[in-house]
N, CA, C and O atoms as CSV, one atom per row, in Angstrom:
chain,resi,resn,atom,element,x,y,z
A,1,MET,N,N,0.855,-1.175,0.000
A,1,MET,CA,C,0.000,0.000,0.000
A,1,MET,C,C,0.898,1.234,0.000
A,1,MET,O,O,1.860,1.298,0.766
A,2,THR,N,N,0.597,2.201,-0.841
A,2,THR,CA,C,1.382,3.427,-0.913
A,2,THR,C,C,0.488,4.611,-0.618
A,2,THR,O,O,-0.613,4.717,-1.158
A,3,ASN,N,N,0.956,5.490,0.230
A,3,ASN,CA,C,0.229,6.724,0.496
A,3,ASN,C,C,0.617,7.709,-0.594
A,3,ASN,O,O,1.756,8.174,-0.644
A,4,GLN,N,N,-0.334,8.026,-1.467
A,4,GLN,CA,C,-0.050,8.882,-2.613
A,4,GLN,C,C,0.370,10.289,-2.205
A,4,GLN,O,O,1.170,10.921,-2.895
A,5,ASN,N,N,-0.162,10.786,-1.090
A,5,ASN,CA,C,0.157,12.148,-0.663
A,5,ASN,C,C,1.593,12.269,-0.181
A,5,ASN,O,O,2.244,13.284,-0.428
A,6,LEU,N,N,2.092,11.250,0.499
A,6,LEU,CA,C,3.424,11.340,1.076
A,6,LEU,C,C,4.469,10.558,0.295
A,6,LEU,O,O,5.668,10.760,0.485
A,7,GLY,N,N,4.023,9.669,-0.578
A,7,GLY,CA,C,4.961,8.834,-1.300
A,7,GLY,C,C,5.650,7.841,-0.388
A,7,GLY,O,O,6.777,7.427,-0.662
A,8,VAL,N,N,4.986,7.449,0.703
A,8,VAL,CA,C,5.563,6.541,1.683
A,8,VAL,C,C,4.877,5.197,1.560
A,8,VAL,O,O,3.649,5.129,1.514
A,9,LYS,N,N,5.649,4.133,1.508
A,9,LYS,CA,C,5.074,2.799,1.457
A,9,LYS,C,C,4.735,2.367,2.875
A,9,LYS,O,O,5.586,2.391,3.764
A,10,MET,N,N,3.493,1.977,3.074
A,10,MET,CA,C,3.045,1.537,4.393
A,10,MET,C,C,2.863,0.023,4.373
A,10,MET,O,O,2.269,-0.525,3.444
A,11,GLU,N,N,3.373,-0.643,5.394
A,11,GLU,CA,C,3.154,-2.070,5.524
A,11,GLU,C,C,2.108,-2.298,6.599
A,11,GLU,O,O,2.176,-1.713,7.680
A,12,LEU,N,N,1.149,-3.143,6.300
A,12,LEU,CA,C,0.117,-3.457,7.267
A,12,LEU,C,C,0.535,-4.674,8.070
A,12,LEU,O,O,1.170,-5.587,7.541
A,13,SER,N,N,0.185,-4.686,9.330
A,13,SER,CA,C,0.453,-5.817,10.206
A,13,SER,C,C,-0.861,-6.484,10.548
A,13,SER,O,O,-1.912,-5.843,10.568
A,14,GLU,N,N,-0.792,-7.759,10.812
A,14,GLU,CA,C,-2.000,-8.515,11.126
A,14,GLU,C,C,-2.182,-8.567,12.642
A,14,GLU,O,O,-1.242,-8.860,13.381
A,15,LEU,N,N,-3.390,-8.283,13.090
A,15,LEU,CA,C,-3.732,-8.353,14.508
A,15,LEU,C,C,-4.738,-9.473,14.687
A,15,LEU,O,O,-5.818,-9.449,14.097
A,16,SER,N,N,-4.382,-10.456,15.504
A,16,SER,CA,C,-5.272,-11.576,15.782
A,16,SER,C,C,-5.665,-11.540,17.245
A,16,SER,O,O,-4.848,-11.213,18.107
A,17,THR,N,N,-6.909,-11.875,17.525
A,17,THR,CA,C,-7.362,-11.922,18.909
A,17,THR,C,C,-8.001,-13.273,19.189
A,17,THR,O,O,-8.734,-13.816,18.363
A,18,THR,N,N,-7.711,-13.797,20.356
A,18,THR,CA,C,-8.363,-15.001,20.846
A,18,THR,C,C,-8.643,-14.778,22.312
A,18,THR,O,O,-7.722,-14.600,23.109
A,19,MET,N,N,-9.920,-14.787,22.670
A,19,MET,CA,C,-10.352,-14.536,24.041
A,19,MET,C,C,-9.728,-13.222,24.530
A,19,MET,O,O,-10.128,-12.149,24.080
A,20,SER,N,N,-8.758,-13.294,25.439
A,20,SER,CA,C,-8.143,-12.070,25.954
A,20,SER,C,C,-6.702,-11.901,25.482
A,20,SER,O,O,-5.967,-11.082,26.034
A,21,ASN,N,N,-6.286,-12.662,24.469
A,21,ASN,CA,C,-4.920,-12.577,23.958
A,21,ASN,C,C,-4.897,-11.872,22.611
A,21,ASN,O,O,-5.812,-12.021,21.801
A,22,TYR,N,N,-3.845,-11.105,22.384
A,22,TYR,CA,C,-3.656,-10.407,21.124
A,22,TYR,C,C,-2.330,-10.846,20.517
A,22,TYR,O,O,-1.342,-11.028,21.228
A,23,THR,N,N,-2.316,-11.013,19.211
A,23,THR,CA,C,-1.092,-11.353,18.502
A,23,THR,C,C,-0.929,-10.395,17.337
A,23,THR,O,O,-1.842,-10.236,16.527
A,24,ILE,N,N,0.226,-9.758,17.251
A,24,ILE,CA,C,0.531,-8.870,16.136
A,24,ILE,C,C,1.600,-9.543,15.291
A,24,ILE,O,O,2.671,-9.891,15.789
A,25,THR,N,N,1.302,-9.723,14.011
A,25,THR,CA,C,2.251,-10.341,13.102
A,25,THR,C,C,2.894,-9.243,12.267
A,25,THR,O,O,2.226,-8.576,11.477
A,26,LEU,N,N,4.205,-9.062,12.453
A,26,LEU,CA,C,4.960,-8.031,11.742
A,26,LEU,C,C,5.807,-8.668,10.657
A,26,LEU,O,O,6.239,-9.813,10.785
A,27,SER,N,N,6.041,-7.918,9.589
A,27,SER,CA,C,6.990,-8.396,8.586
A,27,SER,C,C,8.381,-8.381,9.213
A,27,SER,O,O,8.616,-7.691,10.205
A,28,GLU,N,N,9.289,-9.138,8.635
A,28,GLU,CA,C,10.651,-9.206,9.171
A,28,GLU,C,C,11.315,-7.832,9.153
A,28,GLU,O,O,12.004,-7.455,10.101
A,29,LYS,N,N,11.104,-7.084,8.064
A,29,LYS,CA,C,11.698,-5.748,7.944
A,29,LYS,C,C,11.150,-4.812,9.023
A,29,LYS,O,O,11.910,-4.069,9.646
A,30,THR,N,N,9.841,-4.846,9.243
A,30,THR,CA,C,9.216,-3.997,10.258
A,30,THR,C,C,9.701,-4.388,11.649
A,30,THR,O,O,9.981,-3.521,12.476
A,31,TYR,N,N,9.801,-5.700,11.913
A,31,TYR,CA,C,10.250,-6.164,13.223
A,31,TYR,C,C,11.661,-5.655,13.522
A,31,TYR,O,O,11.914,-5.151,14.616
A,32,TYR,N,N,12.573,-5.777,12.571
A,32,TYR,CA,C,13.950,-5.347,12.823
A,32,TYR,C,C,14.061,-3.822,12.941
A,32,TYR,O,O,14.908,-3.317,13.678
A,33,SER,N,N,13.217,-3.098,12.224
A,33,SER,CA,C,13.188,-1.638,12.381
A,33,SER,C,C,12.704,-1.274,13.778
A,33,SER,O,O,13.272,-0.407,14.442
A,34,LEU,N,N,11.640,-1.955,14.213
A,34,LEU,CA,C,11.110,-1.734,15.562
A,34,LEU,C,C,12.148,-2.111,16.609
A,34,LEU,O,O,12.333,-1.392,17.590
A,35,LEU,N,N,12.822,-3.228,16.405
A,35,LEU,CA,C,13.844,-3.684,17.355
A,35,LEU,C,C,14.952,-2.653,17.497
A,35,LEU,O,O,15.434,-2.414,18.604
A,36,GLU,N,N,15.360,-2.045,16.402
A,36,GLU,CA,C,16.412,-1.021,16.434
A,36,GLU,C,C,15.963,0.192,17.248
A,36,GLU,O,O,16.739,0.732,18.038
A,37,VAL,N,N,14.725,0.619,17.059
A,37,VAL,CA,C,14.206,1.782,17.771
A,37,VAL,C,C,14.083,1.504,19.265
A,37,VAL,O,O,14.517,2.310,20.087
A,38,VAL,N,N,13.490,0.362,19.616
A,38,VAL,CA,C,13.249,0.098,21.032
A,38,VAL,C,C,14.530,-0.191,21.794
A,38,VAL,O,O,14.613,0.101,22.987
A,39,GLU,N,N,15.531,-0.760,21.132
A,39,GLU,CA,C,16.805,-0.986,21.811
A,39,GLU,C,C,17.461,0.333,22.185
A,39,GLU,O,O,18.116,0.428,23.223
A,40,LYS,N,N,17.292,1.350,21.352
A,40,LYS,CA,C,17.829,2.675,21.669
A,40,LYS,C,C,17.122,3.257,22.890
A,40,LYS,O,O,17.706,4.036,23.643
A,41,GLN,N,N,15.857,2.871,23.079
A,41,GLN,CA,C,15.083,3.359,24.219
A,41,GLN,C,C,15.248,2.461,25.443
A,41,GLN,O,O,14.683,2.750,26.498
A,42,GLY,N,N,16.015,1.376,25.318
A,42,GLY,CA,C,16.241,0.477,26.447
A,42,GLY,C,C,15.048,-0.403,26.768
A,42,GLY,O,O,14.862,-0.800,27.918
A,43,LEU,N,N,14.238,-0.713,25.766
A,43,LEU,CA,C,13.052,-1.533,25.975
A,43,LEU,C,C,13.132,-2.807,25.148
A,43,LEU,O,O,14.011,-2.957,24.300
A,44,THR,N,N,12.201,-3.724,25.404
A,44,THR,CA,C,12.011,-4.878,24.529
A,44,THR,C,C,10.879,-4.521,23.569
A,44,THR,O,O,10.088,-3.628,23.871
A,45,PRO,N,N,10.781,-5.192,22.424
A,45,PRO,CA,C,9.667,-4.894,21.510
A,45,PRO,C,C,8.308,-5.058,22.185
A,45,PRO,O,O,7.390,-4.273,21.944
A,46,GLU,N,N,8.186,-6.066,23.019
A,46,GLU,CA,C,6.917,-6.312,23.701
A,46,GLU,C,C,6.571,-5.165,24.647
A,46,GLU,O,O,5.429,-4.707,24.679
A,47,ALA,N,N,7.561,-4.698,25.422
A,47,ALA,CA,C,7.330,-3.591,26.363
A,47,ALA,C,C,6.991,-2.312,25.611
A,47,ALA,O,O,6.168,-1.521,26.071
A,48,TRP,N,N,7.626,-2.101,24.447
A,48,TRP,CA,C,7.337,-0.910,23.658
A,48,TRP,C,C,5.902,-0.940,23.148
A,48,TRP,O,O,5.199,0.069,23.206
A,49,ILE,N,N,5.466,-2.093,22.650
A,49,ILE,CA,C,4.098,-2.227,22.139
A,49,ILE,C,C,3.097,-1.989,23.257
A,49,ILE,O,O,2.109,-1.282,23.059
A,50,VAL,N,N,3.336,-2.567,24.423
A,50,VAL,CA,C,2.434,-2.361,25.561
A,50,VAL,C,C,2.389,-0.890,25.943
A,50,VAL,O,O,1.329,-0.378,26.301
A,51,ALA,N,N,3.528,-0.199,25.872
A,51,ALA,CA,C,3.574,1.222,26.217
A,51,ALA,C,C,2.761,2.062,25.232
A,51,ALA,O,O,2.325,3.161,25.576
A,52,GLN,N,N,2.552,1.564,24.019
A,52,GLN,CA,C,1.800,2.308,23.012
A,52,GLN,C,C,0.289,2.145,23.169
A,52,GLN,O,O,-0.479,2.924,22.605
A,53,LEU,N,N,-0.140,1.142,23.929
A,53,LEU,CA,C,-1.573,0.911,24.106
A,53,LEU,C,C,-2.184,2.022,24.945
A,53,LEU,O,O,-1.553,2.512,25.881
A,54,PRO,N,N,-3.405,2.423,24.618
A,54,PRO,CA,C,-4.036,3.490,25.407
A,54,PRO,C,C,-4.294,3.039,26.837
A,54,PRO,O,O,-4.729,1.913,27.078
A,55,LYS,N,N,-4.022,3.920,27.767
A,55,LYS,CA,C,-4.240,3.634,29.185
A,55,LYS,C,C,-5.680,3.993,29.537
A,55,LYS,O,O,-6.182,5.020,29.081
A,56,PRO,N,N,-6.355,3.166,30.341
A,56,PRO,CA,C,-7.713,3.541,30.744
A,56,PRO,C,C,-7.689,4.823,31.567
A,56,PRO,O,O,-6.871,4.977,32.474
A,57,GLN,N,N,-8.580,5.723,31.245
A,57,GLN,CA,C,-8.644,7.010,31.926
A,57,GLN,C,C,-9.797,6.999,32.929
A,57,GLN,O,O,-10.863,6.454,32.639
A,58,PRO,N,N,-9.593,7.594,34.104
A,58,PRO,CA,C,-10.707,7.677,35.055
A,58,PRO,C,C,-11.798,8.594,34.507
A,58,PRO,O,O,-11.534,9.470,33.684
A,59,GLU,N,N,-13.019,8.380,34.973
A,59,GLU,CA,C,-14.121,9.232,34.513
A,59,GLU,C,C,-13.848,10.694,34.834
A,59,GLU,O,O,-14.117,11.575,34.018
A,60,ASP,N,N,-13.315,10.949,36.019
A,60,ASP,CA,C,-12.989,12.310,36.432
A,60,ASP,C,C,-11.479,12.392,36.638
A,60,ASP,O,O,-10.976,11.892,37.644
A,61,PRO,N,N,-10.741,13.011,35.711
A,61,PRO,CA,C,-9.286,13.066,35.841
A,61,PRO,C,C,-8.815,13.709,37.150
A,61,PRO,O,O,-7.737,13.378,37.642
A,62,TRP,N,N,-9.598,14.611,37.710
A,62,TRP,CA,C,-9.216,15.262,38.960
A,62,TRP,C,C,-9.341,14.314,40.142
A,62,TRP,O,O,-8.720,14.544,41.179
A,63,GLN,N,N,-10.127,13.257,40.008
A,63,GLN,CA,C,-10.351,12.344,41.123
A,63,GLN,C,C,-9.046,11.680,41.567
A,63,GLN,O,O,-8.866,11.406,42.754
A,64,VAL,N,N,-8.153,11.425,40.644
A,64,VAL,CA,C,-6.849,10.830,40.981
A,64,VAL,C,C,-6.105,11.741,41.953
A,64,VAL,O,O,-5.533,11.270,42.937
A,65,MET,N,N,-6.111,13.049,41.679
A,65,MET,CA,C,-5.430,13.995,42.563
A,65,MET,C,C,-6.114,14.049,43.928
A,65,MET,O,O,-5.445,14.029,44.961
A,66,PHE,N,N,-7.449,14.116,43.934
A,66,PHE,CA,C,-8.168,14.188,45.204
A,66,PHE,C,C,-7.940,12.926,46.040
A,66,PHE,O,O,-7.813,13.008,47.261
A,67,ASP,N,N,-7.887,11.771,45.395
A,67,ASP,CA,C,-7.615,10.524,46.114
A,67,ASP,C,C,-6.212,10.540,46.712
A,67,ASP,O,O,-6.012,10.094,47.842
A,68,ALA,N,N,-5.235,11.057,45.951
A,68,ALA,CA,C,-3.859,11.127,46.447
A,68,ALA,C,C,-3.753,12.077,47.628
A,68,ALA,O,O,-2.991,11.818,48.559
A,69,LEU,N,N,-4.498,13.164,47.608
A,69,LEU,CA,C,-4.471,14.115,48.724
A,69,LEU,C,C,-4.975,13.491,50.020
A,69,LEU,O,O,-4.561,13.898,51.105
A,70,GLN,N,N,-5.858,12.515,49.917
A,70,GLN,CA,C,-6.391,11.851,51.108
A,70,GLN,C,C,-5.317,11.034,51.829
A,70,GLN,O,O,-5.477,10.699,53.003
A,71,GLU,N,N,-4.235,10.715,51.139
A,71,GLU,CA,C,-3.168,9.913,51.733
A,71,GLU,C,C,-2.246,10.742,52.632
A,71,GLU,O,O,-1.470,10.171,53.398
A,72,PHE,N,N,-2.315,12.066,52.556
A,72,PHE,CA,C,-1.504,12.921,53.419
A,72,PHE,C,C,-2.186,13.044,54.780
A,72,PHE,O,O,-3.414,13.084,54.854
A,73,PRO,N,N,-1.398,13.106,55.863
A,73,PRO,CA,C,-1.998,13.323,57.178
A,73,PRO,C,C,-2.648,14.707,57.238
A,73,PRO,O,O,-2.163,15.656,56.623
A,74,GLU,N,N,-3.739,14.811,57.978
A,74,GLU,CA,C,-4.459,16.088,58.055
A,74,GLU,C,C,-3.631,17.184,58.714
A,74,GLU,O,O,-3.822,18.363,58.417
A,75,ASP,N,N,-2.705,16.808,59.612
A,75,ASP,CA,C,-1.918,17.815,60.320
A,75,ASP,C,C,-0.592,18.128,59.618
A,75,ASP,O,O,0.291,18.738,60.221
A,76,LEU,N,N,-0.442,17.723,58.363
A,76,LEU,CA,C,0.782,17.984,57.614
A,76,LEU,C,C,0.950,19.487,57.397
A,76,LEU,O,O,0.038,20.161,56.919
A,77,GLN,N,N,2.119,19.998,57.753
A,77,GLN,CA,C,2.434,21.403,57.520
A,77,GLN,C,C,3.787,21.492,56.831
A,77,GLN,O,O,4.769,20.905,57.284
A,78,ILE,N,N,3.824,22.212,55.763
A,78,ILE,CA,C,5.074,22.409,55.025
A,78,ILE,C,C,5.427,23.879,55.137
A,78,ILE,O,O,4.645,24.754,54.762
A,79,GLU,N,N,6.623,24.136,55.661
A,79,GLU,CA,C,7.054,25.519,55.812
A,79,GLU,C,C,8.029,25.871,54.716
A,79,GLU,O,O,8.792,25.032,54.235
A,80,ARG,N,N,7.986,27.122,54.334
A,80,ARG,CA,C,8.843,27.596,53.273
A,80,ARG,C,C,9.357,28.977,53.646
A,80,ARG,O,O,8.615,29.791,54.196
A,81,ASP,N,N,10.621,29.244,53.350
A,81,ASP,CA,C,11.216,30.540,53.653
A,81,ASP,C,C,10.790,31.545,52.593
A,81,ASP,O,O,11.248,31.483,51.453
A,82,ARG,N,N,9.918,32.466,52.967
A,82,ARG,CA,C,9.440,33.476,52.030
A,82,ARG,C,C,10.117,34.829,52.258
A,82,ARG,O,O,9.699,35.838,51.691
A,83,SER,N,N,11.153,34.848,53.080
A,83,SER,CA,C,11.797,36.125,53.396
A,83,SER,C,C,12.615,36.680,52.226
A,83,SER,O,O,12.760,37.895,52.089
A,84,LEU,N,N,13.150,35.789,51.385
A,84,LEU,CA,C,13.960,36.244,50.261
A,84,LEU,C,C,13.067,36.416,49.022
A,84,LEU,O,O,12.265,35.541,48.697
A,85,PRO,N,N,13.219,37.550,48.345
A,85,PRO,CA,C,12.396,37.722,47.122
A,85,PRO,C,C,12.882,36.766,46.037
A,85,PRO,O,O,14.066,36.439,45.954
A,86,MET,N,N,11.955,36.337,45.226
A,86,MET,CA,C,12.308,35.459,44.123
A,86,MET,C,C,12.919,36.272,42.988
A,86,MET,O,O,12.401,37.325,42.617
A,87,GLU,N,N,14.010,35.779,42.449
A,87,GLU,CA,C,14.648,36.465,41.327
A,87,GLU,C,C,14.098,35.884,40.030
A,87,GLU,O,O,14.130,34.674,39.810
A,88,ARG,N,N,13.600,36.759,39.188
A,88,ARG,CA,C,13.032,36.335,37.923
A,88,ARG,C,C,13.612,37.152,36.792
A,88,ARG,O,O,13.992,38.308,36.976
A,89,GLU,N,N,13.678,36.547,35.628
A,89,GLU,CA,C,14.136,37.282,34.461
A,89,GLU,C,C,13.012,38.202,33.996
A,89,GLU,O,O,11.842,37.826,34.061
A,90,PRO,N,N,13.351,39.400,33.528
A,90,PRO,CA,C,12.294,40.301,33.062
A,90,PRO,C,C,11.623,39.750,31.798
A,90,PRO,O,O,12.256,39.083,30.979
A,91,ILE,N,N,10.367,40.038,31.668
A,91,ILE,CA,C,9.610,39.630,30.481
A,91,ILE,C,C,9.839,40.680,29.412
A,91,ILE,O,O,9.679,41.878,29.644
A,92,GLU,N,N,10.211,40.210,28.259
A,92,GLU,CA,C,10.482,41.143,27.158
A,92,GLU,C,C,9.291,41.320,26.280
A,92,GLU,O,O,9.348,42.072,25.306
């Protein structure tokens, strides 16, 4: 398959599913290209593919933060030295 707009040849991979298992069949050329990329990232091809899968998102993204805040003790106090002015670069 060739993308006429970009002039790039695209290879399709086969995705097979059985019950809760997925199998991706890559061409040898695609596999070795993927292997080269993931080795530079310090991953295995399998770990890279899993990292590309969409992560389930909570219904309310803020709920994760609110749940994490509940793990702090109620009497937690963080002090900060505010006596010194903050040095900032001027906005041009």
